[in-house]
């Protein structure tokens, strides 16, 4: 007769072994369990109990039982101040790695998937740093800092005339609900718009709708279902003005909620904003239901308190720190209804694993605990100013490190908080993947399809950049427009007025500072009409805060040029000169050896026909005020092809090559 097998009396769950030999029919008295703890091999014999499988391998009666290895969350984050640059610019890489403060991190800079150079960056006591990638060349860049990565593109581009600000958005059940503010030359845009939903995975506009903006406000909904993302909204007016708004955290792996059954309560954890949710460390968490359970947890955004609802023989609580990878085990026996178990979770990122048993019933739970932090940072600034001087007030009751970033709203910036939410969601999914009752199988694993990259191309064309770099105290970097003068009739004393040029690339200000109490900053913005995004990051301990507001600089005169970046001799292209004038004025335009002068009033545009490369200079004067704009249209240059990945095809073979980049 064969000896009785221990497997008939041991139940293996996702994270625990449940042992119960105290049945009359069980011939076994005890089972020998061997495992290693803190480098020490331990042996116990149990007749009834719960054994954790987390981050350990154990032997039951000398037979190997594989454990469960949970991932760690690396808080190292990196992002660039913008997503698109022009040749010759410098990219600023914002780095935050609080667990590696006062140390050095390796930096690897890649262009078109080829290593350009290696370097290192020193983190301050807050774990922050700003690393500069200078003298950018055309192409796709990837900057790897420790366990983090920032990517951006260098290409010749033109900022749109239409300014669109994503004021609010939510993603619920694959429906994007958005609220957008629209401005055109400082005035609220009102009228019809065509809305195109662009899917970055499909690389095309997958849905189109028509909406109407009222007093500069555009609200609507659009379905995302059936597409992977990430998504952007393409806005087009009847007269051809366009704007592009990226929707953060809209990939399917980011926008799908993580469903957690947390000891009697059912929660959804979202990376993107959603209604009715509590925000905790970049994530949006809300309770969506309840279920029958012998235990109940108080909340998953504060230090958890477990309440016993039904009699339980044994409860094993494993507190797993996602940051350190360490765990603590708490063993309880003979628990009665009404008893309370307080769990100390000093880490803001924890996985709470609970195994419970009562007679022949076994229970197993896994839930993340994301501790909500109390906001420390506040910002005050006007939403609209007429002068170019912006007064900004920062306040924090405790000393924190801040990075202040001011940029044109038409540029795009991937925020650190968005990256934190995306990384945290990915690690939480990996942690819960074994626990199929806590996460739907369809969400357990998301494999993002990667298509082959074939060629990347760069141009040798040299473009003249009308900026000079200004540095103050080594911590402020801004792009200042040069001044130029055009002769104009009616100028005081018959002389030309000197005007500030409205250029395509607007001010970028990056300042590092410490805030304790109230700090006031007086910031000089370009003396032209514009809309700017003011973003402030706050860093303290393991906390990250992010605040964002917009400010309009409203001037009596506004002037912008919308024209192609490149044109060859003999081509036929169109350029538009957009203007706004409070009262009557004179608009003068020089291009291709021609001079156009028009008397104007109010707002509008004039069209130019271009047939060769040229420099357009536009000048608007009214009531002793003047504003100018310059746009250089270049001759396409010789091109050098850099292969980031070569694919050899047999005759008749077809592949999709979505990342062929052509500059010129």
XYZ file of C-alpha atoms in Angstrom:
664
model
C 0.000 0.000 0.000
C 1.332 3.435 -0.957
C 2.068 5.950 1.776
C -0.522 8.758 1.920
C 0.531 11.836 -0.063
C 0.700 15.216 1.636
C -0.759 16.769 -1.533
C -4.180 15.383 -0.613
C -4.237 17.566 2.512
C -2.487 20.751 1.352
C -4.161 23.404 -0.789
C -1.854 25.625 -2.829
C -3.179 29.086 -3.615
C -1.555 31.924 -5.537
C 0.476 33.197 -2.582
C -0.086 30.696 0.255
C -0.085 27.014 1.199
C -3.056 26.024 3.360
C -2.418 22.961 5.557
C -5.096 21.130 7.544
C -4.373 17.618 8.825
C -6.860 17.837 11.691
C -9.458 15.752 9.933
C -10.485 12.383 11.333
C -9.770 10.675 8.023
C -6.264 12.152 7.659
C -3.549 9.565 8.418
C -0.805 12.209 8.626
C 0.070 13.832 11.920
C 2.367 16.621 10.661
C 3.994 17.846 7.458
C 7.604 19.022 7.338
C 8.115 22.443 5.747
C 11.622 23.681 4.845
C 12.372 27.213 3.656
C 15.074 29.859 3.741
C 14.529 33.119 5.644
C 17.131 35.916 5.812
C 19.857 33.544 4.706
C 18.950 30.945 7.333
C 17.446 27.572 6.470
C 14.451 26.819 8.692
C 12.371 23.707 9.255
C 8.925 23.503 10.857
C 6.380 20.733 11.241
C 2.723 21.691 10.965
C -0.573 19.924 11.371
C -2.565 23.053 10.583
C -1.400 26.406 9.313
C -0.752 28.837 6.476
C 2.644 29.234 4.803
C 3.575 32.189 2.590
C 5.044 31.491 -0.854
C 6.072 35.113 -1.441
C 9.691 35.565 -2.543
C 10.784 32.146 -1.319
C 11.032 28.560 -2.458
C 9.989 25.921 0.024
C 10.100 22.175 0.331
C 7.168 20.150 1.583
C 8.252 16.688 2.674
C 11.448 17.252 0.616
C 9.448 18.075 -2.538
C 10.082 21.483 -4.134
C 7.171 23.936 -4.196
C 7.956 27.024 -6.209
C 7.302 30.367 -4.631
C 5.972 33.599 -6.097
C 8.387 36.431 -6.881
C 6.810 39.865 -6.733
C 8.322 42.785 -8.669
C 9.762 45.985 -7.243
C 8.769 49.530 -8.124
C 11.756 51.645 -9.125
C 10.837 55.284 -8.537
C 13.434 56.608 -10.989
C 11.656 58.866 -13.496
C 12.907 61.025 -16.354
C 11.217 63.333 -18.837
C 12.234 66.040 -21.292
C 11.046 69.631 -21.027
C 9.472 69.269 -24.494
C 8.610 66.441 -26.879
C 9.847 68.184 -30.052
C 12.933 70.339 -30.610
C 14.631 71.961 -33.564
C 18.162 71.302 -34.711
C 20.717 73.058 -32.524
C 18.440 73.216 -29.468
C 19.354 71.808 -26.068
C 17.039 69.344 -24.333
C 16.590 69.508 -20.580
C 16.020 66.114 -18.948
C 14.262 66.261 -15.571
C 15.274 63.350 -13.338
C 13.750 62.192 -10.042
C 15.078 59.185 -8.142
C 14.310 59.687 -4.419
C 15.706 56.300 -3.374
C 19.057 57.188 -4.971
C 19.461 60.726 -3.608
C 22.987 62.181 -3.347
C 24.392 59.637 -5.782
C 25.322 59.394 -9.451
C 23.354 57.736 -12.232
C 24.645 56.618 -15.608
C 23.241 58.401 -18.653
C 23.058 56.894 -22.149
C 22.017 59.142 -25.043
C 20.741 57.392 -28.190
C 19.832 58.956 -31.534
C 17.964 56.844 -34.068
C 18.632 53.818 -31.817
C 22.399 54.319 -32.001
C 24.410 55.247 -28.915
C 25.678 58.823 -29.188
C 27.550 59.017 -25.886
C 27.614 57.961 -22.235
C 27.697 60.277 -19.247
C 26.555 60.507 -15.645
C 24.404 62.878 -13.627
C 24.602 63.740 -9.926
C 21.370 63.704 -7.906
C 20.887 66.231 -5.123
C 19.610 65.401 -1.626
C 16.032 65.348 -2.958
C 16.973 62.854 -5.667
C 16.490 65.392 -8.480
C 18.683 66.600 -11.325
C 18.386 68.474 -14.609
C 20.598 67.007 -17.326
C 21.285 68.869 -20.588
C 21.614 67.211 -23.997
C 23.182 69.995 -26.121
C 23.482 70.667 -29.856
C 20.671 68.395 -30.966
C 20.735 66.896 -34.449
C 17.690 65.829 -36.440
C 16.291 62.446 -35.449
C 14.636 60.426 -32.695
C 16.322 60.655 -29.285
C 16.153 58.351 -26.305
C 17.889 59.282 -23.052
C 18.252 56.461 -20.520
C 18.945 57.547 -16.934
C 19.276 54.614 -14.553
C 15.994 52.692 -14.795
C 14.156 55.589 -16.465
C 13.903 56.831 -20.022
C 12.920 60.049 -21.805
C 12.308 60.253 -25.545
C 11.852 63.174 -27.914
C 12.084 64.185 -31.572
C 14.289 66.769 -33.266
C 12.780 68.125 -36.482
C 11.966 71.385 -38.198
C 8.422 72.335 -37.250
C 5.947 75.192 -37.150
C 3.771 75.894 -34.143
C 0.057 76.202 -35.016
C -1.797 79.511 -34.981
C -4.658 77.916 -33.046
C -3.815 77.466 -29.371
C -5.570 74.543 -27.694
C -5.339 73.780 -23.967
C -6.632 70.502 -22.521
C -8.270 71.891 -19.390
C -9.822 68.635 -18.204
C -10.348 65.082 -19.387
C -11.581 61.738 -18.129
C -11.510 58.223 -19.568
C -14.435 56.040 -18.496
C -15.421 52.724 -20.073
C -13.338 53.546 -23.153
C -15.029 56.911 -23.638
C -12.868 60.033 -23.665
C -14.602 63.074 -22.174
C -12.689 66.277 -22.830
C -12.840 70.004 -22.196
C -10.578 72.180 -24.345
C -9.873 75.907 -24.290
C -9.282 77.431 -27.742
C -7.611 80.748 -28.529
C -6.627 82.346 -31.802
C -4.323 85.364 -31.615
C -5.359 85.927 -28.007
C -9.103 85.823 -28.688
C -11.480 82.965 -27.783
C -12.234 80.906 -30.871
C -15.907 80.384 -31.626
C -17.248 78.264 -34.441
C -17.336 74.756 -35.923
C -14.438 72.319 -35.697
C -13.646 68.934 -37.144
C -12.322 66.585 -34.440
C -10.082 63.736 -35.548
C -9.076 60.950 -33.149
C -5.541 59.892 -34.055
C -4.327 56.480 -32.857
C -0.551 56.261 -32.541
C -0.678 52.468 -32.885
C -2.729 52.546 -36.102
C -0.858 55.689 -37.199
C -3.971 57.252 -38.650
C -7.113 59.159 -37.745
C -9.561 56.435 -36.727
C -12.640 58.549 -35.944
C -13.936 61.949 -36.997
C -16.637 64.085 -35.443
C -17.866 67.651 -35.759
C -18.263 69.925 -32.754
C -18.730 73.631 -32.115
C -16.645 75.811 -29.827
C -18.578 78.408 -27.828
C -16.690 81.390 -26.403
C -13.415 79.534 -26.629
C -14.687 76.378 -24.894
C -14.987 72.990 -26.584
C -16.467 69.982 -24.790
C -17.273 66.561 -26.145
C -16.991 62.789 -25.974
C -15.388 60.306 -28.329
C -15.171 56.502 -28.256
C -11.749 54.872 -27.913
C -12.925 51.265 -28.012
C -11.364 49.030 -30.619
C -8.045 50.878 -30.736
C -4.834 50.546 -28.762
C -3.688 54.185 -28.587
C -2.057 56.340 -27.401
C -4.416 58.993 -28.776
C -4.305 62.600 -29.913
C -7.102 64.943 -30.922
C -6.604 66.779 -34.218
C -8.675 69.971 -34.395
C -9.332 71.737 -37.712
C -11.265 74.951 -38.351
C -13.188 75.635 -41.589
C -10.414 78.043 -42.664
C -7.698 75.417 -42.200
C -6.152 76.312 -38.831
C -5.176 73.211 -36.884
C -4.140 72.159 -33.400
C -3.031 68.871 -31.903
C -3.623 67.742 -28.312
C -2.065 64.574 -26.924
C -4.230 62.606 -24.481
C -2.040 61.412 -21.597
C -2.216 57.818 -20.366
C -4.518 56.720 -23.186
C -2.764 53.492 -24.237
C -4.927 50.459 -23.598
C -2.411 49.193 -21.021
C -2.795 52.490 -19.148
C -6.460 53.356 -19.577
C -7.894 49.941 -18.656
C -8.596 49.903 -14.897
C -7.058 47.354 -12.573
C -9.904 45.619 -10.707
C -9.027 44.665 -7.134
C -11.130 42.595 -4.728
C -9.852 43.913 -1.430
C -11.263 41.949 1.516
C -14.952 42.597 1.019
C -14.617 45.676 -1.193
C -14.083 45.948 -4.932
C -11.910 48.786 -6.232
C -10.857 50.096 -9.612
C -7.414 51.652 -9.986
C -6.976 53.982 -12.967
C -3.913 55.730 -14.374
C -6.014 58.316 -16.237
C -8.503 60.629 -14.482
C -11.971 59.171 -13.892
C -15.114 60.369 -12.098
C -15.668 59.671 -8.413
C -12.075 58.645 -7.732
C -9.595 59.594 -5.030
C -6.190 60.639 -6.322
C -3.231 58.932 -4.655
C 0.330 59.319 -5.978
C -0.761 59.901 -9.553
C -3.358 57.097 -9.582
C -7.143 57.405 -9.422
C -8.801 54.907 -7.066
C -12.499 54.351 -6.427
C -14.672 51.724 -4.779
C -17.115 50.148 -7.231
C -18.719 47.351 -5.214
C -18.729 44.947 -2.275
C -18.622 41.173 -1.906
C -19.078 38.610 0.832
C -15.925 38.073 2.867
C -14.997 37.018 6.417
C -12.669 40.039 6.604
C -12.983 43.694 5.656
C -10.303 46.289 4.951
C -10.897 49.937 5.839
C -9.424 51.546 2.728
C -6.591 51.071 0.244
C -5.413 54.709 0.189
C -4.594 54.923 3.919
C -2.933 52.672 6.478
C -5.177 49.615 6.399
C -7.235 48.318 9.294
C -8.566 44.762 8.890
C -11.828 43.965 10.658
C -12.838 40.362 11.342
C -16.465 39.688 10.337
C -16.651 35.892 10.833
C -14.777 33.477 13.133
C -11.408 32.449 11.693
C -8.928 29.891 12.958
C -5.832 31.412 11.343
C -4.995 34.622 9.464
C -1.596 35.283 7.884
C -0.965 38.864 6.728
C 2.033 39.499 4.466
C 2.995 43.155 4.000
C 5.168 43.440 0.879
C 7.034 46.714 0.301
C 7.057 47.396 -3.442
C 9.990 49.812 -3.112
C 12.443 47.700 -1.111
C 11.188 44.238 -2.072
C 11.100 43.275 1.614
C 8.173 41.691 3.431
C 6.825 41.290 6.929
C 4.568 38.463 8.082
C 1.972 38.702 10.854
C 0.371 35.477 12.113
C -2.919 35.497 14.049
C -4.989 32.642 15.509
C -8.462 32.136 16.964
C -9.988 35.376 15.689
C -13.498 36.471 16.680
C -15.958 38.798 14.892
C -15.295 42.435 15.726
C -11.563 42.036 16.261
C -9.387 44.597 14.491
C -5.921 44.045 13.001
C -3.918 47.223 12.442
C -1.294 46.915 9.736
C 1.716 49.223 9.801
C 2.642 50.213 6.249
C 5.399 52.798 6.391
C 5.998 52.490 2.645
C 3.596 54.431 0.399
C 3.540 51.488 -2.034
C 2.562 48.140 -0.501
C 0.971 44.872 -1.555
C -1.196 43.426 1.219
C -1.538 39.635 0.984
C -3.971 37.900 3.330
C -4.503 34.173 3.783
C -7.261 32.965 6.125
C -8.770 29.624 7.072
C -11.677 28.363 9.118
C -12.146 24.613 9.406
C -12.327 23.409 5.790
C -12.628 26.848 4.152
C -9.644 28.772 2.814
C -9.539 32.438 1.753
C -6.876 34.351 -0.141
C -6.693 38.071 -0.946
C -4.196 40.399 -2.590
C -4.606 44.155 -2.741
C -2.306 47.110 -3.308
C -2.161 49.834 -0.664
C -1.291 53.228 -2.178
C -1.031 55.764 0.629
C -2.533 59.138 -0.181
C -0.275 62.078 0.690
C -1.441 65.473 1.910
C -0.685 68.229 -0.639
C 2.091 70.572 0.447
C 2.517 72.894 -2.530
C 0.245 75.676 -3.795
C 0.636 78.199 -6.611
C -0.999 81.564 -7.293
C -0.815 83.532 -10.535
C -3.198 85.553 -12.698
C -4.885 83.798 -15.607
C -4.426 86.820 -17.874
C -1.934 89.693 -17.938
C -1.468 92.677 -20.241
C 2.154 93.398 -19.382
C 4.923 90.887 -19.969
C 5.774 90.617 -16.256
C 4.266 87.626 -14.458
C 4.066 87.504 -10.664
C 4.038 83.944 -9.381
C 3.577 82.964 -5.719
C 4.606 79.528 -4.420
C 3.801 78.323 -0.914
C 4.693 75.252 1.118
C 4.544 74.821 4.922
C 7.614 72.559 4.733
C 10.861 72.831 2.809
C 10.533 71.127 -0.561
C 12.464 71.138 -3.810
C 10.665 72.664 -6.795
C 11.269 72.753 -10.527
C 9.417 75.537 -12.326
C 8.764 75.070 -16.034
C 7.126 77.664 -18.298
C 6.442 76.765 -21.913
C 4.240 77.701 -24.828
C 0.957 75.765 -24.572
C 1.435 74.555 -28.141
C 4.450 72.491 -27.139
C 3.963 69.099 -25.496
C 5.502 67.866 -22.268
C 5.135 64.381 -20.785
C 4.787 64.981 -17.070
C 6.614 63.095 -14.338
C 3.323 62.339 -12.595
C 1.976 60.696 -15.754
C 5.131 58.592 -15.988
C 4.820 57.646 -12.318
C 1.206 56.544 -12.835
C 2.116 54.477 -15.902
C 5.051 52.762 -14.189
C 3.077 52.066 -11.000
C 0.172 50.538 -12.935
C 2.558 48.273 -14.828
C 4.139 46.999 -11.595
C 0.751 46.523 -9.913
C -0.450 44.412 -12.828
C 2.694 42.284 -12.597
C 2.135 41.864 -8.854
C -1.461 40.742 -9.310
C -0.958 38.565 -12.377
C -0.884 35.324 -10.362
C -3.994 36.225 -8.451
C -6.550 35.571 -11.185
C -9.524 36.194 -8.910
C -8.307 39.733 -8.251
C -7.589 40.736 -11.835
C -9.537 39.748 -14.953
C -7.453 37.474 -17.215
C -7.999 39.830 -20.144
C -6.114 42.523 -18.244
C -3.447 40.312 -16.735
C -0.974 40.603 -19.560
C -0.829 43.237 -22.252
C 1.672 42.651 -25.011
C 2.280 45.774 -27.015
C 2.885 44.952 -30.659
C 6.161 46.324 -31.921
C 6.519 46.923 -35.636
C 9.911 46.974 -37.352
C 11.762 50.258 -37.602
C 13.389 50.410 -41.001
C 15.037 53.721 -41.750
C 15.559 57.081 -40.125
C 16.655 60.042 -42.220
C 18.302 63.287 -41.286
C 19.001 66.421 -43.269
C 22.165 68.477 -43.611
C 20.189 71.660 -44.251
C 21.346 74.407 -41.905
C 18.576 76.590 -40.509
C 19.290 80.015 -39.038
C 17.967 80.246 -35.479
C 17.053 83.737 -34.295
C 17.468 83.140 -30.559
C 20.099 83.732 -28.008
C 20.467 81.696 -24.843
C 20.167 83.616 -21.593
C 21.335 82.129 -18.289
C 20.712 83.645 -14.865
C 22.366 82.237 -11.754
C 22.910 79.038 -13.676
C 19.365 77.828 -13.054
C 17.168 79.749 -15.485
C 17.233 79.029 -19.192
C 15.062 80.987 -21.597
C 14.835 81.589 -25.316
C 14.755 85.339 -25.984
C 13.699 86.741 -29.390
C 16.069 89.116 -31.120
C 14.817 92.539 -32.135
C 14.624 93.763 -35.711
C 13.413 96.914 -37.431
C 11.433 97.547 -40.607
C 10.893 100.992 -42.119
C 7.306 102.124 -41.815
C 5.545 105.266 -42.837
C 4.153 107.203 -39.926
C 6.789 106.073 -37.455
C 7.802 108.735 -34.967
C 10.232 111.216 -36.507
C 10.254 109.231 -39.726
C 12.407 106.573 -38.020
C 11.765 102.875 -37.837
C 10.370 101.503 -34.594
C 12.278 98.673 -32.932
C 9.982 95.749 -32.243
C 10.230 92.361 -30.581
C 9.933 89.580 -33.124
C 7.257 86.928 -32.669
C 9.111 83.678 -33.379
C 7.976 80.081 -33.695
C 9.767 78.831 -30.612
C 8.500 80.571 -27.544
C 10.018 81.028 -24.112
C 11.105 77.960 -22.205
C 11.989 78.712 -18.602
C 13.371 76.093 -16.262
C 14.260 77.028 -12.697
C 15.242 74.915 -9.711
C 14.496 76.316 -6.262
C 13.648 75.385 -2.693
C 10.356 76.576 -1.239
C 9.634 76.944 2.470
C 6.859 79.311 3.429
C 6.048 81.786 0.646
C 8.300 82.447 -2.342
C 7.501 85.156 -4.912
C 8.948 85.105 -8.427
C 8.781 87.968 -10.931
C 9.161 86.462 -14.399
C 9.639 88.414 -17.614
C 7.725 86.800 -20.471
C 8.179 87.746 -24.148
C 6.586 91.101 -24.890
C 4.202 89.595 -27.442
C 0.751 88.037 -27.418
C 0.851 84.418 -26.211
C -0.474 81.677 -23.947
C 1.892 79.863 -21.584
C 1.734 76.748 -19.468
C 3.133 77.163 -15.961
C 4.057 73.826 -14.396
C 5.572 73.349 -10.954
C 6.960 70.076 -9.622
C 7.398 69.601 -5.883
C 9.693 66.904 -4.436
C 9.946 65.737 -0.821
C 10.899 62.357 0.677
C 9.070 59.843 -1.554
C 6.436 62.379 -2.581
C 5.914 64.045 -5.950
C 3.457 66.889 -6.549
C 2.582 68.536 -9.827
C 0.626 71.757 -10.342
C -0.256 73.318 -13.679
C -1.939 76.555 -14.753
C -2.070 78.661 -17.896
C -1.557 82.389 -18.307
C -2.518 84.546 -21.285
C -0.371 87.504 -22.291
C -2.813 89.851 -24.008
C -1.422 92.642 -26.193
C -3.209 95.240 -28.360
C -1.317 93.921 -31.386
C -0.715 90.323 -32.421
C 1.016 88.966 -35.502
C 1.941 85.423 -36.566
C 3.129 83.741 -39.755
C 1.907 80.324 -40.872
C 4.145 79.008 -43.652
C 5.937 75.797 -44.686
C 9.415 75.138 -43.316
C 10.880 74.004 -46.656
C 10.190 74.891 -50.287
C 12.132 74.255 -53.501
C 12.591 76.641 -56.407
C 9.519 76.415 -58.648
C 7.213 74.938 -56.009
C 3.845 76.549 -55.371
C 3.015 77.085 -51.692
C 0.813 79.310 -49.572
C 1.674 81.349 -46.482
C -0.746 83.164 -44.179
C -0.098 86.305 -42.143
C -2.504 86.399 -39.196
C -3.036 89.704 -37.418
C -5.076 91.299 -34.658
C -5.238 95.037 -34.062
C -7.318 96.954 -31.520
C -8.120 99.856 -33.805
C -6.603 100.739 -37.155
C -3.095 99.863 -38.198
C -0.677 99.322 -41.052
C 0.604 95.847 -41.942
C 3.787 95.622 -44.003
C 5.182 92.339 -45.336
C 8.506 91.713 -47.099
C 9.151 88.428 -48.922
C 10.904 87.204 -52.084
C 11.912 90.742 -53.063
C 8.344 92.003 -52.753
C 6.728 94.433 -50.317
C 3.022 94.322 -49.435
C 1.455 97.119 -47.386
C -2.152 97.047 -46.220
C -4.284 99.132 -43.914
C -6.053 96.810 -41.505
C -8.535 96.918 -38.629
C -9.593 94.177 -36.225
C -8.389 90.647 -36.930
C -7.878 88.622 -40.087
C -5.230 87.244 -42.400
C -3.595 87.890 -45.742
C -2.398 85.155 -48.082
C 0.955 85.025 -49.864
C 1.893 82.772 -52.773
C 5.443 81.407 -52.537
C 7.474 79.917 -55.377
C 10.961 79.756 -53.847
C 12.803 79.810 -50.518
C 12.636 83.188 -48.828
C 12.456 84.997 -45.517
C 9.104 86.537 -44.635
C 9.221 89.655 -42.470
C 5.930 91.060 -41.245
C 5.465 94.303 -39.333
C 2.305 95.734 -37.759
C 2.103 99.288 -36.406
C -0.820 100.984 -34.684
C -1.057 103.943 -32.317
C 2.734 104.124 -31.786
C 2.882 100.411 -30.950
C 4.556 97.828 -33.141
C 4.996 94.080 -33.374
C 6.875 91.961 -35.888
C 7.261 88.368 -37.006
C 9.908 86.542 -39.027
C 9.725 83.185 -40.784
C 12.620 81.721 -42.754
C 11.617 79.199 -45.425
C 14.525 76.958 -46.302
C 15.782 75.135 -49.371
C 15.705 71.355 -48.763
C 19.268 70.132 -48.284
C 21.204 66.962 -48.917
C 20.038 64.074 -46.831
C 21.980 61.391 -45.022
C 20.234 58.099 -44.347
C 20.890 56.319 -41.056
C 19.547 52.782 -40.772
C 18.229 52.067 -37.288
C 17.087 48.614 -38.389
C 17.664 46.892 -41.724
C 15.105 44.399 -42.984
C 16.008 42.197 -45.968
C 12.950 41.262 -48.004
C 12.402 38.525 -50.500
C 10.705 39.408 -53.761
C 7.019 40.099 -53.201
C 7.315 40.369 -49.415
C 5.422 43.188 -47.699
C 6.057 44.736 -44.277
C 4.706 47.733 -42.407
C 7.401 50.327 -41.665
C 5.728 52.993 -39.536
C 8.824 54.893 -38.436
C 10.435 56.132 -41.617
C 11.304 59.712 -40.718
C 11.900 62.129 -43.561
C 13.222 65.613 -42.850
C 13.362 68.000 -45.737
